[in-house]
């Protein structure tokens, strides 16, 4: 019958591409995401109800947070993303092969950003995706929002505070940030705001300690509402677990060691709930 074939079509669409987010698109039909954010969703202060709220998801990728806003009753959800990897913040002299490799998860050519569209259709969602940079958020272009979520994006930006300032300009209610932190700096320096800098060949820039992430939020004009929450973004079914040999080989290098640990235990993040400072 027709229902079965629609499900088969969806299962085929899902299997034919790489996914960033684990999304349940039909009962028992999940995308094999690089990350499975469902456990994190239960830990961070994501509002239980967004009934009647106008919401914004910044850097949506396959749309996990945007679809969740809709599920929680949002009256309107806008999701922005920069689909073309070329328009991300690349450090000078980045290797074109690495650009290609990272870009593949986003889909190329006609497939660019298609994961979000497949999910949107399957979920019968009204989320509207705009191709726009976080830096360009402006109330004259997109209006203001009651709730804004920004996740796992600041570490990919050359100028995270400028992006946060743009977010503040469109935030008329609550802002929830959940971004990567440097765990060593957080452990060694619980109070001083510090960050490590990558900037070598891939769009990886600043990784602050927890105090540093909070300072960025405050420096951009937000008041932090409650004690920040530590959370790990768990690997999904599409994230290869490192083998013992790879784990051992990664031990001498700090960044390789961190990558192995994240693939096993999840990527350490901090969630910060804030509102524009008076
Ligand atoms: C690491 S993914 C995080 C996806 C999602 N926000 C989450 O929390 O799982 C980063 C996303 O930000 C997008 N992106 C990169 N630079 C951006 C920018 N300047 N403005 C908006 N989105 C950007 C990428 O295309 C990608 O979809």
mmCIF file of C-alpha atoms and ligand atoms in Angstrom:
data_model
loop_
_atom_site.group_PDB
_atom_site.id
_atom_site.type_symbol
_atom_site.label_atom_id
_atom_site.label_comp_id
_atom_site.label_asym_id
_atom_site.label_seq_id
_atom_site.Cartn_x
_atom_site.Cartn_y
_atom_site.Cartn_z
ATOM 1 C CA UNK A 1 0.000 0.000 0.000
ATOM 2 C CA UNK A 2 0.925 3.673 -0.371
ATOM 3 C CA UNK A 3 1.922 4.240 3.272
ATOM 4 C CA UNK A 4 4.551 1.531 3.086
ATOM 5 C CA UNK A 5 6.067 2.936 -0.056
ATOM 6 C CA UNK A 6 6.277 6.486 1.402
ATOM 7 C CA UNK A 7 8.179 5.023 4.342
ATOM 8 C CA UNK A 8 10.433 3.062 1.985
ATOM 9 C CA UNK A 9 11.147 6.220 -0.021
ATOM 10 C CA UNK A 10 12.038 8.043 3.171
ATOM 11 C CA UNK A 11 14.244 5.175 4.378
ATOM 12 C CA UNK A 12 16.063 5.284 1.031
ATOM 13 C CA UNK A 13 16.515 9.083 1.201
ATOM 14 C CA UNK A 14 17.898 8.701 4.712
ATOM 15 C CA UNK A 15 20.305 5.925 3.758
ATOM 16 C CA UNK A 16 21.653 7.737 0.710
ATOM 17 C CA UNK A 17 23.289 10.594 2.538
ATOM 18 C CA UNK A 18 25.412 11.550 5.528
ATOM 19 C CA UNK A 19 23.677 13.150 8.510
ATOM 20 C CA UNK A 20 24.879 15.575 11.133
ATOM 21 C CA UNK A 21 21.895 15.179 13.468
ATOM 22 C CA UNK A 22 20.133 12.069 14.695
ATOM 23 C CA UNK A 23 16.473 12.767 13.891
ATOM 24 C CA UNK A 24 13.510 10.445 14.295
ATOM 25 C CA UNK A 25 11.681 11.103 11.018
ATOM 26 C CA UNK A 26 9.024 8.412 11.424
ATOM 27 C CA UNK A 27 8.364 5.902 14.220
ATOM 28 C CA UNK A 28 11.538 3.805 14.420
ATOM 29 C CA UNK A 29 13.188 5.552 11.455
ATOM 30 C CA UNK A 30 16.237 7.523 12.598
ATOM 31 C CA UNK A 31 18.940 9.328 10.667
ATOM 32 C CA UNK A 32 22.450 8.063 11.543
ATOM 33 C CA UNK A 33 23.744 11.406 12.817
ATOM 34 C CA UNK A 34 27.292 12.435 13.637
ATOM 35 C CA UNK A 35 25.731 13.636 16.896
ATOM 36 C CA UNK A 36 22.702 12.453 18.841
ATOM 37 C CA UNK A 37 21.575 15.539 20.756
ATOM 38 C CA UNK A 38 18.595 13.945 22.470
ATOM 39 C CA UNK A 39 20.427 13.196 25.755
ATOM 40 C CA UNK A 40 21.773 16.800 25.799
ATOM 41 C CA UNK A 41 18.255 18.142 25.252
ATOM 42 C CA UNK A 42 17.226 16.469 28.534
ATOM 43 C CA UNK A 43 20.131 18.126 30.420
ATOM 44 C CA UNK A 44 20.190 21.739 29.225
ATOM 45 C CA UNK A 45 17.571 24.374 30.182
ATOM 46 C CA UNK A 46 15.686 24.163 26.870
ATOM 47 C CA UNK A 47 12.167 25.542 27.571
ATOM 48 C CA UNK A 48 9.583 22.782 28.123
ATOM 49 C CA UNK A 49 6.996 24.865 26.295
ATOM 50 C CA UNK A 50 7.510 27.422 23.549
ATOM 51 C CA UNK A 51 3.783 27.836 22.956
ATOM 52 C CA UNK A 52 3.061 30.998 21.000
ATOM 53 C CA UNK A 53 6.750 32.002 20.812
ATOM 54 C CA UNK A 54 8.625 33.246 17.756
ATOM 55 C CA UNK A 55 11.893 31.275 17.721
ATOM 56 C CA UNK A 56 15.258 31.359 15.962
ATOM 57 C CA UNK A 57 17.803 28.554 15.518
ATOM 58 C CA UNK A 58 21.261 29.809 14.485
ATOM 59 C CA UNK A 59 23.389 27.457 12.325
ATOM 60 C CA UNK A 60 20.672 24.825 12.047
ATOM 61 C CA UNK A 61 22.398 22.143 9.866
ATOM 62 C CA UNK A 62 19.894 19.207 9.700
ATOM 63 C CA UNK A 63 17.528 21.178 11.944
ATOM 64 C CA UNK A 64 17.452 19.247 15.232
ATOM 65 C CA UNK A 65 16.910 22.318 17.460
ATOM 66 C CA UNK A 66 14.531 24.070 15.059
ATOM 67 C CA UNK A 67 12.265 21.004 14.792
ATOM 68 C CA UNK A 68 12.340 20.669 18.590
ATOM 69 C CA UNK A 69 11.181 24.306 18.959
ATOM 70 C CA UNK A 70 8.276 23.538 16.671
ATOM 71 C CA UNK A 71 7.450 20.340 18.591
ATOM 72 C CA UNK A 72 7.282 22.441 21.775
ATOM 73 C CA UNK A 73 4.622 24.705 20.336
ATOM 74 C CA UNK A 74 6.511 27.636 18.767
ATOM 75 C CA UNK A 75 4.198 29.803 16.670
ATOM 76 C CA UNK A 76 6.970 30.445 14.138
ATOM 77 C CA UNK A 77 10.479 29.043 13.728
ATOM 78 C CA UNK A 78 13.184 30.583 11.569
ATOM 79 C CA UNK A 79 16.399 28.590 11.106
ATOM 80 C CA UNK A 80 19.450 30.240 9.589
ATOM 81 C CA UNK A 81 22.465 28.471 8.135
ATOM 82 C CA UNK A 82 25.393 29.093 5.805
ATOM 83 C CA UNK A 83 25.055 26.235 3.347
ATOM 84 C CA UNK A 84 28.145 26.851 1.212
ATOM 85 C CA UNK A 85 31.185 25.670 3.173
ATOM 86 C CA UNK A 86 33.237 28.224 1.215
ATOM 87 C CA UNK A 87 31.439 30.972 3.119
ATOM 88 C CA UNK A 88 32.454 29.652 6.557
ATOM 89 C CA UNK A 89 35.327 31.276 8.469
ATOM 90 C CA UNK A 90 38.367 29.412 7.105
ATOM 91 C CA UNK A 91 41.835 30.277 8.371
ATOM 92 C CA UNK A 92 44.235 31.379 5.667
ATOM 93 C CA UNK A 93 45.913 28.576 3.664
ATOM 94 C CA UNK A 94 43.289 25.929 4.474
ATOM 95 C CA UNK A 95 43.779 22.669 2.595
ATOM 96 C CA UNK A 96 41.173 22.340 -0.232
ATOM 97 C CA UNK A 97 41.030 18.580 0.447
ATOM 98 C CA UNK A 98 39.962 19.219 4.041
ATOM 99 C CA UNK A 99 37.404 21.769 2.838
ATOM 100 C CA UNK A 100 35.969 19.072 0.524
ATOM 101 C CA UNK A 101 35.976 16.455 3.250
ATOM 102 C CA UNK A 102 34.130 18.677 5.739
ATOM 103 C CA UNK A 103 31.784 19.928 3.016
ATOM 104 C CA UNK A 104 30.604 16.418 2.105
ATOM 105 C CA UNK A 105 28.450 16.094 5.232
ATOM 106 C CA UNK A 106 26.621 19.210 4.058
ATOM 107 C CA UNK A 107 25.947 17.638 0.629
ATOM 108 C CA UNK A 108 27.345 19.115 -2.575
ATOM 109 C CA UNK A 109 25.838 20.524 -5.774
ATOM 110 C CA UNK A 110 22.085 19.909 -5.888
ATOM 111 C CA UNK A 111 22.337 17.973 -2.644
ATOM 112 C CA UNK A 112 23.577 21.032 -0.725
ATOM 113 C CA UNK A 113 21.743 21.224 2.598
ATOM 114 C CA UNK A 114 19.215 18.632 1.460
ATOM 115 C CA UNK A 115 19.210 16.755 4.795
ATOM 116 C CA UNK A 116 17.251 19.589 6.374
ATOM 117 C CA UNK A 117 14.727 19.518 3.512
ATOM 118 C CA UNK A 118 14.232 15.734 3.726
ATOM 119 C CA UNK A 119 13.632 16.074 7.467
ATOM 120 C CA UNK A 120 11.327 19.073 7.044
ATOM 121 C CA UNK A 121 9.136 17.189 4.579
ATOM 122 C CA UNK A 122 9.093 13.981 6.641
ATOM 123 C CA UNK A 123 8.100 15.893 9.785
ATOM 124 C CA UNK A 124 5.560 17.982 7.871
ATOM 125 C CA UNK A 125 7.302 20.986 9.414
ATOM 126 C CA UNK A 126 6.739 24.685 8.792
ATOM 127 C CA UNK A 127 10.221 25.736 9.925
ATOM 128 C CA UNK A 128 11.569 28.315 7.490
ATOM 129 C CA UNK A 129 15.272 28.072 6.635
ATOM 130 C CA UNK A 130 17.088 31.226 5.539
ATOM 131 C CA UNK A 131 20.571 31.246 4.115
ATOM 132 C CA UNK A 132 22.128 33.875 6.318
ATOM 133 C CA UNK A 133 25.222 34.279 8.471
ATOM 134 C CA UNK A 134 24.921 34.732 12.229
ATOM 135 C CA UNK A 135 27.023 37.875 11.729
ATOM 136 C CA UNK A 136 24.239 39.376 9.551
ATOM 137 C CA UNK A 137 21.328 38.890 11.967
ATOM 138 C CA UNK A 138 19.549 42.223 12.062
ATOM 139 C CA UNK A 139 16.076 43.116 13.390
ATOM 140 C CA UNK A 140 15.318 45.041 10.181
ATOM 141 C CA UNK A 141 15.795 41.849 8.151
ATOM 142 C CA UNK A 142 14.404 39.109 10.382
ATOM 143 C CA UNK A 143 12.527 40.868 13.184
ATOM 144 C CA UNK A 144 12.914 39.929 16.850
ATOM 145 C CA UNK A 145 12.497 36.599 18.589
ATOM 146 C CA UNK A 146 11.151 35.425 21.941
ATOM 147 C CA UNK A 147 13.623 32.545 22.067
ATOM 148 C CA UNK A 148 16.960 32.080 20.298
ATOM 149 C CA UNK A 149 19.147 28.946 20.333
ATOM 150 C CA UNK A 150 22.740 28.880 19.139
ATOM 151 C CA UNK A 151 24.635 25.593 19.355
ATOM 152 C CA UNK A 152 28.131 24.342 18.510
ATOM 153 C CA UNK A 153 28.841 27.299 16.256
ATOM 154 C CA UNK A 154 30.972 29.835 18.161
ATOM 155 C CA UNK A 155 33.988 27.553 18.012
ATOM 156 C CA UNK A 156 33.770 27.734 14.202
ATOM 157 C CA UNK A 157 33.743 31.539 14.102
ATOM 158 C CA UNK A 158 36.702 33.867 13.846
ATOM 159 C CA UNK A 159 34.793 36.514 15.795
ATOM 160 C CA UNK A 160 32.372 34.802 18.202
ATOM 161 C CA UNK A 161 31.572 37.968 20.174
ATOM 162 C CA UNK A 162 30.499 39.818 17.034
ATOM 163 C CA UNK A 163 28.131 36.943 16.202
ATOM 164 C CA UNK A 164 26.737 37.081 19.762
ATOM 165 C CA UNK A 165 26.171 40.841 19.415
ATOM 166 C CA UNK A 166 24.176 40.215 16.234
ATOM 167 C CA UNK A 167 22.144 37.542 18.080
ATOM 168 C CA UNK A 168 21.451 40.016 20.876
ATOM 169 C CA UNK A 169 20.152 42.558 18.347
ATOM 170 C CA UNK A 170 17.332 40.134 17.380
ATOM 171 C CA UNK A 171 16.682 38.650 20.837
ATOM 172 C CA UNK A 172 13.718 40.139 22.696
ATOM 173 C CA UNK A 173 13.364 37.275 25.182
ATOM 174 C CA UNK A 174 15.627 34.382 26.152
ATOM 175 C CA UNK A 175 18.839 33.182 24.580
ATOM 176 C CA UNK A 176 20.205 29.672 25.055
ATOM 177 C CA UNK A 177 23.804 29.120 24.001
ATOM 178 C CA UNK A 178 25.378 25.690 24.042
ATOM 179 C CA UNK A 179 28.941 25.651 22.770
ATOM 180 C CA UNK A 180 32.184 23.722 22.988
ATOM 181 C CA UNK A 181 34.625 24.367 25.815
ATOM 182 C CA UNK A 182 38.251 23.522 26.499
ATOM 183 C CA UNK A 183 38.034 21.080 29.416
ATOM 184 C CA UNK A 184 41.687 21.406 30.476
ATOM 185 C CA UNK A 185 41.462 25.198 30.732
ATOM 186 C CA UNK A 186 38.142 24.844 32.569
ATOM 187 C CA UNK A 187 39.683 22.477 35.107
ATOM 188 C CA UNK A 188 42.884 24.465 35.628
ATOM 189 C CA UNK A 189 41.251 27.900 35.594
ATOM 190 C CA UNK A 190 37.698 27.726 36.917
ATOM 191 C CA UNK A 191 37.377 31.522 37.255
ATOM 192 C CA UNK A 192 39.717 33.298 34.793
ATOM 193 C CA UNK A 193 38.200 33.655 31.274
ATOM 194 C CA UNK A 194 40.642 31.978 28.859
ATOM 195 C CA UNK A 195 40.550 30.325 25.431
ATOM 196 C CA UNK A 196 42.747 28.116 23.293
ATOM 197 C CA UNK A 197 43.126 28.959 19.607
ATOM 198 C CA UNK A 198 43.273 26.455 16.733
ATOM 199 C CA UNK A 199 43.064 28.301 13.390
ATOM 200 C CA UNK A 200 45.021 25.671 11.471
ATOM 201 C CA UNK A 201 43.484 24.521 8.196
ATOM 202 C CA UNK A 202 39.871 24.066 9.312
ATOM 203 C CA UNK A 203 37.115 26.302 10.632
ATOM 204 C CA UNK A 204 38.066 25.673 14.254
ATOM 205 C CA UNK A 205 38.960 28.830 16.170
ATOM 206 C CA UNK A 206 38.443 29.662 19.834
ATOM 207 C CA UNK A 207 37.704 27.111 22.497
ATOM 208 C CA UNK A 208 37.115 29.019 25.724
ATOM 209 C CA UNK A 209 36.968 27.585 29.209
ATOM 210 C CA UNK A 210 33.530 27.751 30.859
ATOM 211 C CA UNK A 211 34.344 31.179 32.382
ATOM 212 C CA UNK A 212 35.509 32.396 28.955
ATOM 213 C CA UNK A 213 32.278 31.337 27.239
ATOM 214 C CA UNK A 214 30.262 33.164 29.903
ATOM 215 C CA UNK A 215 32.443 36.272 29.491
ATOM 216 C CA UNK A 216 31.844 36.252 25.711
ATOM 217 C CA UNK A 217 28.079 36.180 26.323
ATOM 218 C CA UNK A 218 28.306 39.054 28.816
ATOM 219 C CA UNK A 219 30.681 41.058 26.620
ATOM 220 C CA UNK A 220 28.070 40.879 23.838
ATOM 221 C CA UNK A 221 25.454 42.514 26.081
ATOM 222 C CA UNK A 222 23.624 39.614 27.700
ATOM 223 C CA UNK A 223 22.895 38.976 31.378
ATOM 224 C CA UNK A 224 23.351 35.331 32.373
ATOM 225 C CA UNK A 225 20.214 34.009 34.083
ATOM 226 C CA UNK A 226 21.343 30.887 35.915
ATOM 227 C CA UNK A 227 24.394 28.774 36.647
ATOM 228 C CA UNK A 228 25.761 27.361 33.339
ATOM 229 C CA UNK A 229 25.250 23.609 32.743
ATOM 230 C CA UNK A 230 28.028 21.231 31.670
ATOM 231 C CA UNK A 231 26.872 18.795 28.978
ATOM 232 C CA UNK A 232 28.402 16.396 26.455
ATOM 233 C CA UNK A 233 27.124 16.250 22.889
ATOM 234 C CA UNK A 234 26.890 12.486 22.380
ATOM 235 C CA UNK A 235 28.122 10.787 19.207
ATOM 236 C CA UNK A 236 25.348 9.381 16.989
ATOM 237 C CA UNK A 237 25.200 6.197 14.903
ATOM 238 C CA UNK A 238 27.035 7.969 12.031
ATOM 239 C CA UNK A 239 30.073 8.773 14.181
ATOM 240 C CA UNK A 240 32.732 6.070 13.900
ATOM 241 C CA UNK A 241 33.991 4.913 17.327
ATOM 242 C CA UNK A 242 37.793 4.892 17.479
ATOM 243 C CA UNK A 243 39.430 1.450 17.601
ATOM 244 C CA UNK A 244 41.883 0.579 20.383
ATOM 245 C CA UNK A 245 44.836 1.024 18.012
ATOM 246 C CA UNK A 246 43.628 4.492 16.952
ATOM 247 C CA UNK A 247 43.115 5.411 20.588
ATOM 248 C CA UNK A 248 46.683 4.424 21.430
ATOM 249 C CA UNK A 249 48.050 6.253 18.385
ATOM 250 C CA UNK A 250 46.185 9.412 19.400
ATOM 251 C CA UNK A 251 47.759 9.544 22.874
ATOM 252 C CA UNK A 252 50.855 11.670 22.071
ATOM 253 C CA UNK A 253 48.899 14.564 20.490
ATOM 254 C CA UNK A 254 46.609 16.736 22.627
ATOM 255 C CA UNK A 255 44.159 17.474 19.798
ATOM 256 C CA UNK A 256 44.067 13.853 18.521
ATOM 257 C CA UNK A 257 43.539 12.618 22.079
ATOM 258 C CA UNK A 258 40.654 15.059 22.563
ATOM 259 C CA UNK A 259 39.062 13.935 19.246
ATOM 260 C CA UNK A 260 39.203 10.269 20.355
ATOM 261 C CA UNK A 261 37.683 11.070 23.734
ATOM 262 C CA UNK A 262 34.896 13.095 22.136
ATOM 263 C CA UNK A 263 34.085 10.245 19.743
ATOM 264 C CA UNK A 264 33.752 7.955 22.758
ATOM 265 C CA UNK A 265 32.166 10.126 25.438
ATOM 266 C CA UNK A 266 30.770 13.134 23.574
ATOM 267 C CA UNK A 267 32.028 16.642 22.921
ATOM 268 C CA UNK A 268 32.198 18.761 26.109
ATOM 269 C CA UNK A 269 29.917 21.811 25.988
ATOM 270 C CA UNK A 270 28.476 24.380 28.354
ATOM 271 C CA UNK A 271 24.883 25.634 28.114
ATOM 272 C CA UNK A 272 24.218 29.240 29.157
ATOM 273 C CA UNK A 273 20.749 30.740 29.518
ATOM 274 C CA UNK A 274 20.749 34.536 29.120
ATOM 275 C CA UNK A 275 18.655 37.563 28.242
ATOM 276 C CA UNK A 276 19.636 40.959 26.798
ATOM 277 C CA UNK A 277 21.130 43.069 29.611
ATOM 278 C CA UNK A 278 18.933 45.978 30.658
HETATM 279 C C1 LIG B 1 28.878 22.307 14.079
HETATM 280 S S1 LIG B 1 27.382 22.687 13.201
HETATM 281 C C2 LIG B 1 26.227 22.832 14.547
HETATM 282 C C3 LIG B 1 24.805 22.535 14.124
HETATM 283 C C4 LIG B 1 23.709 22.816 15.162
HETATM 284 N N1 LIG B 1 23.637 24.241 15.478
HETATM 285 C C5 LIG B 1 23.877 22.024 16.427
HETATM 286 O O1 LIG B 1 23.844 22.628 17.530
HETATM 287 O O2 LIG B 1 24.007 20.803 16.363
HETATM 288 C C6 LIG B 1 27.663 24.361 12.692
HETATM 289 C C7 LIG B 1 26.610 24.902 11.737
HETATM 290 O O3 LIG B 1 26.791 26.315 11.620
HETATM 291 C C8 LIG B 1 26.770 26.696 10.256
HETATM 292 N N2 LIG B 1 27.565 27.926 10.111
HETATM 293 C C9 LIG B 1 28.891 28.076 9.912
HETATM 294 N N3 LIG B 1 29.218 29.377 9.896
HETATM 295 C C10 LIG B 1 28.059 30.080 10.093
HETATM 296 C C11 LIG B 1 27.734 31.448 10.189
HETATM 297 N N4 LIG B 1 28.661 32.382 10.075
HETATM 298 N N5 LIG B 1 26.452 31.792 10.384
HETATM 299 C C12 LIG B 1 25.483 30.846 10.514
HETATM 300 N N6 LIG B 1 25.727 29.524 10.449
HETATM 301 C C13 LIG B 1 26.999 29.139 10.237
HETATM 302 C C14 LIG B 1 27.290 25.490 9.502
HETATM 303 O O4 LIG B 1 26.828 25.512 8.176
HETATM 304 C C15 LIG B 1 26.687 24.354 10.327
HETATM 305 O O5 LIG B 1 25.382 24.079 9.887
#
